[in-house]
Structure formats: C-alpha cells, structure tokens
Amino acid sequence: MTHSHPRFAKVRWPAISGRSPAIQQLTAKIEKISRYCTNVLLLGESGTGKELVAHAIHSKGPRRDARFEPQNCATLSAELLASELFGHEQGAFTGAHTRKMGLIEVADGGTLLLDEVAEIDLSVQAKLLRVLEMRRFRRLGATAITDVDISVIAATNRSLPSLVTEGRFRADLYYRLKVVTIVVPALRDRQEDIPLLADVFVHDFNERNGTRLTGVSDALMERFLTYAWPGNVRELRNTIESMAVVADDVILGEREAEEAGFGEGDPLRAASRMLSVPATATLEEAERILIVARMKALGSRAEVARSLGIGLRTLYSKLRAIGET
C-alpha cells in the first residue's frame, strides 16, 4: 500500500498546499491581504517556502500583471546590493561602464521581494527607507530623481526586533516593512500535510523526468510523520528527489531511504560523527572542513550560518574563499 493522491498532482505552490489548520490560516491570510498593494513581512524558518508565499501574494493581487523581482540580500556586499537595487549611471564607480536599471526600477508597478532582509547593511537600509517613504530614488551617480510605485515583500528567518535593539536594523524601516506580518509555519507544525506534499513532489519528479513512481510506502510515511524536518518543506522535497533517483521500484520505501541517507537523526550529530580534522591542519583548512560538513548536513546556507554563529554575508565570503559557491 502506498500514500498517493494523484488528484493533487498539479499544485502551483506546493510548499503552501495542505489541509492543516496552520496552512489553512496561512492561505486565508494570503487571500485577504493580496487584494491590497501593501508591504508585507514574511517570517519563518529556512525552507518553509517564504518565496512561494511572496509569489502567491503577488500573483493574486492587483499587481499580478506587473513584474515580480526577487533579490537575496545576503549574497552581495553592501555596494553590490545597492547597485542591484537602485541601479547606476555610467561612470558612477569603477567598472560601471554602462547605465544599469536596478530592481526597484525594473519592478515599477509590481512587487519587489527582499529575501534575507535582515542581512541588508545599514547604509543600504537608509536608502531603502527613503524609497518606501517617498516612492522615489536616485540611481547611483545620478542627479535626476526617479518616481516608482512598488510593493515590497521582505522575508527573514531572524528576529528583526532583536536586531533593532542591537542597532543592526533600523526601527523605522522595520515598521515600514511590517504593515502586514505573515508567519510561514514550520513543517513540524503541519505534519498532517506531509502525505500530500510527498505526493506532490513525487508527481513533480515524474513530470520532470518521465518516471512513473506511484508514491511512498506506508512504512516510510510513518517515518516521515515522526521526523522533525529541520530543513522544512525544502528538506522533504530534496529527500523525495534523492530517493527517486535511486529507486528500483515504483514505490519509494526503506531501501531508497537508506540509500538516500534519510533517517540518520539530527543532521549535525550525524555530521559530527563523520567530521575528521587532521592534527596537522591549518586553521584555514579546519574551517573549510567544518563549513563543508555543515553544508552537507544542513543544506540551507541560512541554517549553516546560524549553526556556526556567523552572519550570512560572512558565510558567503567564506564559501567563495574555499570555492564552494
């Protein structure tokens, strides 16, 4: 016997599909607020589907025929992020050989998603605040003012009030962003949705690869329902795909789970058993071994940064330095 519900095979936003009270409350709030052109703050752990929620809000709302532009704010330095958001004039800085439109201008009339918004440098926060307050901005190196009409959706897995208290996030920007706040639930808080989500991901794999998997065995589903899923919906999807690529049968079961490495318990504890740092290793080499092990164990860069006690920008810098980007 397998868990399979073909009627749910085609789902536009699989991460926010389900029948649990948590997901029903989420979808009801999306339906309610999407009628308005307003700023939204999305809170939730890494892997819960915050970007998909942002897509849903945009596509259901009055700006749906305009652009939806996402930007991960943790991947770029303050200077590069400012250029990406605001654009620049030719000659504004070394290497600015042509004029470039920023995402704020590109998204005019539509929606701008600022993912990992907590990682924005204070200097860029000040410029962003002016856009939200005045609905106008200047490209880097420009004298002319450009008017813009956008909704901003900001997403983070961190506590912005705590960052405000620490002086790392502007209070005025925080209040401008949190006109409406939505908390995207963790998968462990909506476990009754796991069978449906697993089915959606199996069918998605079939469509992309021409396979004919029928679902997940009852025994494996029992394990799915008792697992904590620290990586949330993203981890479930990756787990299904890892099992699917090694499947010998149409049903995903214990053999596929074992081969895919599922069910080894706490990923950090499993990684610690495999971590081996030679006594002769330099500090740089030891750091590389640790970062690579955490990436394999957790997958999510946000989770890795949190587990190491560093910021996302610092992690991205270290990943680039060791060639792991």
mmCIF file of C-alpha atoms in Angstrom:
data_model
loop_
_atom_site.group_PDB
_atom_site.id
_atom_site.type_symbol
_atom_site.label_atom_id
_atom_site.label_comp_id
_atom_site.label_asym_id
_atom_site.label_seq_id
_atom_site.Cartn_x
_atom_site.Cartn_y
_atom_site.Cartn_z
ATOM 1 C CA MET A 1 0.000 0.000 0.000
ATOM 2 C CA THR A 2 1.294 3.478 -0.806
ATOM 3 C CA HIS A 3 0.367 7.017 0.069
ATOM 4 C CA SER A 4 -0.640 8.598 -3.241
ATOM 5 C CA HIS A 5 -3.214 11.216 -4.181
ATOM 6 C CA PRO A 6 -2.978 11.830 -7.951
ATOM 7 C CA ARG A 7 -5.734 14.436 -7.886
ATOM 8 C CA PHE A 8 -3.266 16.725 -6.100
ATOM 9 C CA ALA A 9 -0.525 16.192 -8.680
ATOM 10 C CA LYS A 10 -0.615 19.681 -10.170
ATOM 11 C CA VAL A 11 -0.128 22.294 -7.490
ATOM 12 C CA ARG A 12 1.169 25.748 -8.306
ATOM 13 C CA TRP A 13 2.708 26.441 -4.900
ATOM 14 C CA PRO A 14 3.389 23.024 -3.349
ATOM 15 C CA ALA A 15 5.045 24.378 -0.199
ATOM 16 C CA ILE A 16 1.809 26.117 0.811
ATOM 17 C CA SER A 17 -0.511 23.227 -0.036
ATOM 18 C CA GLY A 18 -2.311 21.273 2.652
ATOM 19 C CA ARG A 19 -5.283 20.852 4.935
ATOM 20 C CA SER A 20 -3.711 21.524 8.324
ATOM 21 C CA PRO A 21 -5.089 24.399 10.443
ATOM 22 C CA ALA A 22 -1.697 26.164 10.140
ATOM 23 C CA ILE A 23 -1.691 26.110 6.352
ATOM 24 C CA GLN A 24 -5.386 26.967 6.121
ATOM 25 C CA GLN A 25 -4.775 30.057 8.256
ATOM 26 C CA LEU A 26 -1.830 30.970 6.036
ATOM 27 C CA THR A 27 -3.742 30.631 2.767
ATOM 28 C CA ALA A 28 -6.696 32.567 4.192
ATOM 29 C CA LYS A 29 -4.389 35.431 5.130
ATOM 30 C CA ILE A 30 -2.784 35.368 1.676
ATOM 31 C CA GLU A 31 -6.224 35.609 0.080
ATOM 32 C CA LYS A 32 -7.182 38.511 2.347
ATOM 33 C CA ILE A 33 -4.084 40.686 2.021
ATOM 34 C CA SER A 34 -3.425 40.013 -1.672
ATOM 35 C CA ARG A 35 -6.308 42.325 -2.528
ATOM 36 C CA TYR A 36 -4.195 45.303 -1.476
ATOM 37 C CA CYS A 37 -0.983 46.969 -2.651
ATOM 38 C CA THR A 38 0.868 46.906 0.643
ATOM 39 C CA ASN A 39 4.189 45.938 2.165
ATOM 40 C CA VAL A 40 4.409 42.511 3.784
ATOM 41 C CA LEU A 41 6.910 40.988 6.206
ATOM 42 C CA LEU A 42 7.281 37.205 5.890
ATOM 43 C CA LEU A 43 8.707 35.378 8.897
ATOM 44 C CA GLY A 44 9.628 31.722 9.093
ATOM 45 C CA GLU A 45 12.414 29.200 9.252
ATOM 46 C CA SER A 46 14.602 28.451 6.281
ATOM 47 C CA GLY A 47 12.969 26.068 3.825
ATOM 48 C CA THR A 48 9.353 26.825 4.750
ATOM 49 C CA GLY A 49 8.533 28.377 1.367
ATOM 50 C CA LYS A 50 8.587 32.103 2.074
ATOM 51 C CA GLU A 51 9.429 32.977 -1.537
ATOM 52 C CA LEU A 52 6.498 30.877 -2.751
ATOM 53 C CA VAL A 53 4.218 32.741 -0.355
ATOM 54 C CA ALA A 54 5.527 36.001 -1.815
ATOM 55 C CA HIS A 55 4.796 34.720 -5.337
ATOM 56 C CA ALA A 56 1.270 33.794 -4.267
ATOM 57 C CA ILE A 57 0.603 37.237 -2.765
ATOM 58 C CA HIS A 58 1.844 38.946 -5.927
ATOM 59 C CA SER A 59 0.054 36.704 -8.416
ATOM 60 C CA LYS A 60 -3.307 37.001 -6.658
ATOM 61 C CA GLY A 61 -3.143 40.751 -6.184
ATOM 62 C CA PRO A 62 -3.706 43.922 -8.238
ATOM 63 C CA ARG A 63 -0.046 43.966 -9.307
ATOM 64 C CA ARG A 64 -0.145 40.465 -10.822
ATOM 65 C CA ASP A 65 0.294 41.696 -14.411
ATOM 66 C CA ALA A 66 3.482 43.578 -13.486
ATOM 67 C CA ARG A 67 6.911 42.271 -12.557
ATOM 68 C CA PHE A 68 7.832 40.175 -9.524
ATOM 69 C CA GLU A 69 11.526 40.687 -8.779
ATOM 70 C CA PRO A 70 13.266 38.697 -6.015
ATOM 71 C CA GLN A 71 16.649 39.610 -4.534
ATOM 72 C CA ASN A 72 18.587 37.605 -1.958
ATOM 73 C CA CYS A 73 20.125 40.318 0.214
ATOM 74 C CA ALA A 74 22.673 38.012 1.841
ATOM 75 C CA THR A 75 24.644 37.128 -1.267
ATOM 76 C CA LEU A 76 26.055 40.569 -2.101
ATOM 77 C CA SER A 77 28.211 43.187 -0.415
ATOM 78 C CA ALA A 78 26.570 46.493 0.540
ATOM 79 C CA GLU A 79 27.957 48.177 -2.586
ATOM 80 C CA LEU A 80 26.819 45.465 -4.983
ATOM 81 C CA LEU A 81 23.402 45.185 -3.340
ATOM 82 C CA ALA A 82 22.904 48.946 -3.668
ATOM 83 C CA SER A 83 23.771 48.681 -7.362
ATOM 84 C CA GLU A 84 21.372 45.757 -7.845
ATOM 85 C CA LEU A 85 18.508 47.550 -6.114
ATOM 86 C CA PHE A 86 18.978 51.149 -7.243
ATOM 87 C CA GLY A 87 20.931 50.769 -10.472
ATOM 88 C CA HIS A 88 23.712 53.133 -11.512
ATOM 89 C CA GLU A 89 24.770 55.631 -14.126
ATOM 90 C CA GLN A 90 27.705 55.088 -16.428
ATOM 91 C CA GLY A 91 30.894 56.021 -14.576
ATOM 92 C CA ALA A 92 29.242 56.007 -11.142
ATOM 93 C CA PHE A 93 32.075 53.824 -9.865
ATOM 94 C CA THR A 94 34.987 51.806 -11.196
ATOM 95 C CA GLY A 95 33.617 49.197 -13.568
ATOM 96 C CA ALA A 96 30.311 50.973 -14.230
ATOM 97 C CA HIS A 97 30.768 51.086 -17.999
ATOM 98 C CA THR A 98 27.079 51.470 -18.854
ATOM 99 C CA ARG A 99 23.886 52.681 -17.221
ATOM 100 C CA LYS A 100 22.056 49.922 -15.343
ATOM 101 C CA MET A 101 18.458 49.821 -14.138
ATOM 102 C CA GLY A 102 18.070 48.500 -10.609
ATOM 103 C CA LEU A 103 15.437 46.045 -9.460
ATOM 104 C CA ILE A 104 13.414 48.807 -7.791
ATOM 105 C CA GLU A 105 13.021 50.460 -11.176
ATOM 106 C CA VAL A 106 12.534 47.173 -13.036
ATOM 107 C CA ALA A 107 9.770 46.191 -10.604
ATOM 108 C CA ASP A 108 7.929 49.520 -11.008
ATOM 109 C CA GLY A 109 4.204 48.798 -10.786
ATOM 110 C CA GLY A 110 4.921 45.346 -9.393
ATOM 111 C CA THR A 111 6.452 43.625 -6.390
ATOM 112 C CA LEU A 112 10.000 43.502 -5.038
ATOM 113 C CA LEU A 113 10.920 40.587 -2.764
ATOM 114 C CA LEU A 114 13.806 41.280 -0.387
ATOM 115 C CA ASP A 115 14.798 37.814 0.799
ATOM 116 C CA GLU A 116 17.061 37.595 3.874
ATOM 117 C CA VAL A 117 16.234 41.259 4.530
ATOM 118 C CA ALA A 118 17.937 41.129 7.931
ATOM 119 C CA GLU A 119 21.299 40.954 6.158
ATOM 120 C CA ILE A 120 20.989 44.375 4.490
ATOM 121 C CA ASP A 121 23.739 46.789 5.516
ATOM 122 C CA LEU A 122 22.624 49.871 7.466
ATOM 123 C CA SER A 123 23.766 52.181 4.668
ATOM 124 C CA VAL A 124 21.501 50.410 2.184
ATOM 125 C CA GLN A 125 18.667 50.291 4.723
ATOM 126 C CA ALA A 126 18.673 54.097 4.825
ATOM 127 C CA LYS A 127 18.327 54.329 1.039
ATOM 128 C CA LEU A 128 15.593 51.706 1.003
ATOM 129 C CA LEU A 129 13.667 53.557 3.693
ATOM 130 C CA ARG A 130 13.563 56.666 1.508
ATOM 131 C CA VAL A 131 12.079 54.620 -1.343
ATOM 132 C CA LEU A 132 9.319 53.323 0.922
ATOM 133 C CA GLU A 133 8.592 56.750 2.376
ATOM 134 C CA MET A 134 8.920 58.950 -0.704
ATOM 135 C CA ARG A 135 8.327 56.449 -3.549
ATOM 136 C CA ARG A 136 11.302 57.897 -5.368
ATOM 137 C CA PHE A 137 15.036 57.310 -5.583
ATOM 138 C CA ARG A 138 18.228 58.172 -7.437
ATOM 139 C CA ARG A 139 20.380 55.734 -9.348
ATOM 140 C CA LEU A 140 23.940 55.638 -8.061
ATOM 141 C CA GLY A 141 25.794 58.529 -9.662
ATOM 142 C CA ALA A 142 22.594 60.222 -10.897
ATOM 143 C CA THR A 143 21.201 63.669 -10.140
ATOM 144 C CA ALA A 144 17.720 63.062 -11.537
ATOM 145 C CA ILE A 145 15.039 61.583 -9.288
ATOM 146 C CA THR A 146 13.038 58.577 -10.474
ATOM 147 C CA ASP A 147 9.497 58.015 -9.198
ATOM 148 C CA VAL A 148 8.476 54.434 -8.513
ATOM 149 C CA ASP A 149 5.360 52.559 -7.363
ATOM 150 C CA ILE A 150 6.113 49.137 -5.871
ATOM 151 C CA SER A 151 5.003 46.822 -3.109
ATOM 152 C CA VAL A 152 7.824 45.363 -1.044
ATOM 153 C CA ILE A 153 7.709 41.899 0.482
ATOM 154 C CA ALA A 154 10.528 41.285 2.943
ATOM 155 C CA ALA A 155 11.415 37.798 4.157
ATOM 156 C CA THR A 156 13.638 36.661 7.013
ATOM 157 C CA ASN A 157 14.208 33.798 9.438
ATOM 158 C CA ARG A 158 15.706 36.148 12.029
ATOM 159 C CA SER A 159 14.189 38.326 14.751
ATOM 160 C CA LEU A 160 14.124 41.867 13.400
ATOM 161 C CA PRO A 161 13.071 43.375 16.775
ATOM 162 C CA SER A 162 16.214 41.852 18.307
ATOM 163 C CA LEU A 163 18.343 43.312 15.523
ATOM 164 C CA VAL A 164 16.661 46.688 16.050
ATOM 165 C CA THR A 165 17.584 46.531 19.750
ATOM 166 C CA GLU A 166 21.167 45.666 18.817
ATOM 167 C CA GLY A 167 21.325 48.620 16.416
ATOM 168 C CA ARG A 168 21.770 46.382 13.374
ATOM 169 C CA PHE A 169 18.405 47.094 11.761
ATOM 170 C CA ARG A 170 16.619 50.430 11.507
ATOM 171 C CA ALA A 171 13.445 50.643 13.590
ATOM 172 C CA ASP A 172 11.783 52.978 11.074
ATOM 173 C CA LEU A 173 12.484 50.573 8.223
ATOM 174 C CA TYR A 174 11.185 47.658 10.286
ATOM 175 C CA TYR A 175 7.863 49.409 10.859
ATOM 176 C CA ARG A 176 7.614 50.368 7.183
ATOM 177 C CA LEU A 177 8.072 46.738 6.163
ATOM 178 C CA LYS A 178 5.704 45.166 8.713
ATOM 179 C CA VAL A 179 2.470 46.750 7.525
ATOM 180 C CA VAL A 180 1.268 43.147 7.394
ATOM 181 C CA THR A 181 3.182 40.272 9.008
ATOM 182 C CA ILE A 182 2.778 36.658 7.947
ATOM 183 C CA VAL A 183 4.402 33.746 9.756
ATOM 184 C CA VAL A 184 5.023 30.773 7.473
ATOM 185 C CA PRO A 185 4.680 27.615 9.615
ATOM 186 C CA ALA A 186 7.428 25.053 10.018
ATOM 187 C CA LEU A 187 6.721 21.613 8.585
ATOM 188 C CA ARG A 188 6.731 20.060 12.080
ATOM 189 C CA ASP A 189 3.745 22.299 12.878
ATOM 190 C CA ARG A 190 1.749 20.955 9.943
ATOM 191 C CA GLN A 191 2.731 17.287 9.840
ATOM 192 C CA GLU A 192 -0.693 16.222 8.586
ATOM 193 C CA ASP A 193 0.250 17.878 5.271
ATOM 194 C CA ILE A 194 3.295 15.628 4.733
ATOM 195 C CA PRO A 195 1.458 12.862 2.777
ATOM 196 C CA LEU A 196 0.021 15.415 0.355
ATOM 197 C CA LEU A 197 3.335 17.239 -0.026
ATOM 198 C CA ALA A 198 5.202 13.974 -0.600
ATOM 199 C CA ASP A 199 2.694 13.022 -3.277
ATOM 200 C CA VAL A 200 3.068 16.417 -4.979
ATOM 201 C CA PHE A 201 6.854 16.090 -5.027
ATOM 202 C CA VAL A 202 6.719 12.516 -6.386
ATOM 203 C CA HIS A 203 4.457 13.632 -9.233
ATOM 204 C CA ASP A 204 6.634 16.652 -9.885
ATOM 205 C CA PHE A 205 9.648 14.347 -10.203
ATOM 206 C CA ASN A 206 7.698 12.135 -12.587
ATOM 207 C CA GLU A 207 6.761 15.069 -14.805
ATOM 208 C CA ARG A 208 10.318 16.375 -14.962
ATOM 209 C CA ASN A 209 11.967 13.021 -15.571
ATOM 210 C CA GLY A 210 9.385 10.861 -17.334
ATOM 211 C CA THR A 211 9.308 8.338 -14.473
ATOM 212 C CA ARG A 212 6.263 6.513 -13.092
ATOM 213 C CA LEU A 213 6.697 6.485 -9.351
ATOM 214 C CA THR A 214 3.394 5.940 -7.558
ATOM 215 C CA GLY A 215 4.183 7.212 -4.077
ATOM 216 C CA VAL A 216 5.716 6.409 -0.712
ATOM 217 C CA SER A 217 5.227 3.178 1.227
ATOM 218 C CA ASP A 218 3.197 3.214 4.423
ATOM 219 C CA ALA A 219 6.230 2.221 6.487
ATOM 220 C CA LEU A 220 8.306 5.070 5.115
ATOM 221 C CA MET A 221 5.443 7.525 5.530
ATOM 222 C CA GLU A 222 5.287 6.615 9.222
ATOM 223 C CA ARG A 223 8.943 7.649 9.479
ATOM 224 C CA PHE A 224 8.220 10.865 7.579
ATOM 225 C CA LEU A 225 5.453 11.700 10.060
ATOM 226 C CA THR A 226 7.697 11.294 13.114
ATOM 227 C CA TYR A 227 10.781 13.051 11.708
ATOM 228 C CA ALA A 228 11.440 16.644 12.855
ATOM 229 C CA TRP A 229 12.276 18.035 9.356
ATOM 230 C CA PRO A 230 14.719 20.777 10.441
ATOM 231 C CA GLY A 231 15.010 21.828 6.789
ATOM 232 C CA ASN A 232 11.214 22.021 6.457
ATOM 233 C CA VAL A 233 9.445 21.624 3.091
ATOM 234 C CA ARG A 234 12.700 22.119 1.183
ATOM 235 C CA GLU A 235 14.224 19.160 3.021
ATOM 236 C CA LEU A 236 11.172 16.994 2.289
ATOM 237 C CA ARG A 237 11.360 17.846 -1.398
ATOM 238 C CA ASN A 238 15.106 17.138 -1.557
ATOM 239 C CA THR A 239 14.605 13.873 0.338
ATOM 240 C CA ILE A 240 11.934 12.705 -2.114
ATOM 241 C CA GLU A 241 14.177 13.588 -5.066
ATOM 242 C CA SER A 242 17.197 11.826 -3.524
ATOM 243 C CA MET A 243 15.123 8.685 -3.066
ATOM 244 C CA ALA A 244 13.570 8.916 -6.511
ATOM 245 C CA VAL A 245 16.893 8.993 -8.364
ATOM 246 C CA VAL A 246 17.984 5.708 -6.730
ATOM 247 C CA ALA A 247 14.581 3.974 -6.899
ATOM 248 C CA ASP A 248 14.385 0.442 -8.338
ATOM 249 C CA ASP A 249 10.631 0.169 -7.858
ATOM 250 C CA VAL A 250 7.645 2.441 -8.427
ATOM 251 C CA ILE A 251 7.184 2.752 -4.668
ATOM 252 C CA LEU A 252 9.679 4.680 -2.550
ATOM 253 C CA GLY A 253 10.470 2.613 0.527
ATOM 254 C CA GLU A 254 13.067 1.656 3.107
ATOM 255 C CA ARG A 255 15.799 0.747 0.621
ATOM 256 C CA GLU A 256 15.578 4.122 -1.105
ATOM 257 C CA ALA A 257 15.501 5.861 2.284
ATOM 258 C CA GLU A 258 18.657 4.087 3.405
ATOM 259 C CA GLU A 259 20.484 4.774 0.161
ATOM 260 C CA ALA A 260 19.471 8.430 0.242
ATOM 261 C CA GLY A 261 20.698 8.743 3.837
ATOM 262 C CA PHE A 262 17.309 9.590 5.330
ATOM 263 C CA GLY A 263 16.604 8.949 8.999
ATOM 264 C CA GLU A 264 20.100 9.324 10.371
ATOM 265 C CA GLY A 265 18.764 11.549 13.137
ATOM 266 C CA ASP A 266 19.947 15.036 13.920
ATOM 267 C CA PRO A 267 21.919 16.169 10.868
ATOM 268 C CA LEU A 268 24.502 17.990 12.980
ATOM 269 C CA ARG A 269 25.050 14.930 15.166
ATOM 270 C CA ALA A 270 25.417 12.756 12.070
ATOM 271 C CA ALA A 271 27.862 15.237 10.582
ATOM 272 C CA SER A 272 29.919 15.312 13.785
ATOM 273 C CA ARG A 273 30.460 11.572 13.545
ATOM 274 C CA MET A 274 31.838 11.967 10.036
ATOM 275 C CA LEU A 275 33.903 15.095 10.744
ATOM 276 C CA SER A 276 37.625 14.413 10.781
ATOM 277 C CA VAL A 277 40.152 17.230 11.086
ATOM 278 C CA PRO A 278 43.809 16.182 10.738
ATOM 279 C CA ALA A 279 46.009 17.263 13.638
ATOM 280 C CA THR A 280 48.322 18.935 11.128
ATOM 281 C CA ALA A 281 45.527 21.014 9.551
ATOM 282 C CA THR A 282 45.884 24.770 9.472
ATOM 283 C CA LEU A 283 43.121 26.949 10.887
ATOM 284 C CA GLU A 284 42.022 27.735 7.313
ATOM 285 C CA GLU A 285 41.908 24.027 6.406
ATOM 286 C CA ALA A 286 39.975 23.161 9.580
ATOM 287 C CA GLU A 287 37.468 25.917 8.849
ATOM 288 C CA ARG A 288 36.958 24.607 5.322
ATOM 289 C CA ILE A 289 36.338 21.056 6.604
ATOM 290 C CA LEU A 290 33.810 22.326 9.146
ATOM 291 C CA ILE A 291 31.930 24.519 6.666
ATOM 292 C CA VAL A 292 31.746 21.771 4.033
ATOM 293 C CA ALA A 293 30.488 19.287 6.649
ATOM 294 C CA ARG A 294 27.791 21.698 7.832
ATOM 295 C CA MET A 295 26.710 22.387 4.242
ATOM 296 C CA LYS A 296 26.323 18.654 3.596
ATOM 297 C CA ALA A 297 24.454 18.143 6.868
ATOM 298 C CA LEU A 298 22.096 21.125 6.735
ATOM 299 C CA GLY A 299 21.929 22.160 3.073
ATOM 300 C CA SER A 300 20.485 25.587 3.820
ATOM 301 C CA ARG A 301 23.053 28.389 3.952
ATOM 302 C CA ALA A 302 20.914 30.254 6.472
ATOM 303 C CA GLU A 303 20.886 27.222 8.784
ATOM 304 C CA VAL A 304 24.645 26.747 8.338
ATOM 305 C CA ALA A 305 25.335 30.380 9.203
ATOM 306 C CA ARG A 306 23.127 30.163 12.290
ATOM 307 C CA SER A 307 24.784 26.926 13.454
ATOM 308 C CA LEU A 308 28.243 28.493 13.060
ATOM 309 C CA GLY A 309 27.239 31.701 14.825
ATOM 310 C CA ILE A 310 28.078 33.944 11.862
ATOM 311 C CA GLY A 311 26.106 36.166 9.500
ATOM 312 C CA LEU A 312 25.045 35.064 6.049
ATOM 313 C CA ARG A 313 27.307 37.606 4.332
ATOM 314 C CA THR A 314 30.265 36.229 6.295
ATOM 315 C CA LEU A 315 29.334 32.679 5.287
ATOM 316 C CA TYR A 316 29.063 33.622 1.610
ATOM 317 C CA SER A 317 32.506 35.249 1.799
ATOM 318 C CA LYS A 318 33.977 32.115 3.350
ATOM 319 C CA LEU A 319 32.273 29.875 0.761
ATOM 320 C CA ARG A 320 33.721 31.958 -2.050
ATOM 321 C CA ALA A 321 37.164 31.794 -0.446
ATOM 322 C CA ILE A 322 37.088 27.991 -0.334
ATOM 323 C CA GLY A 323 35.494 27.608 -3.770
ATOM 324 C CA GLU A 324 32.185 26.234 -2.525
ATOM 325 C CA THR A 325 29.761 28.783 -4.016
#
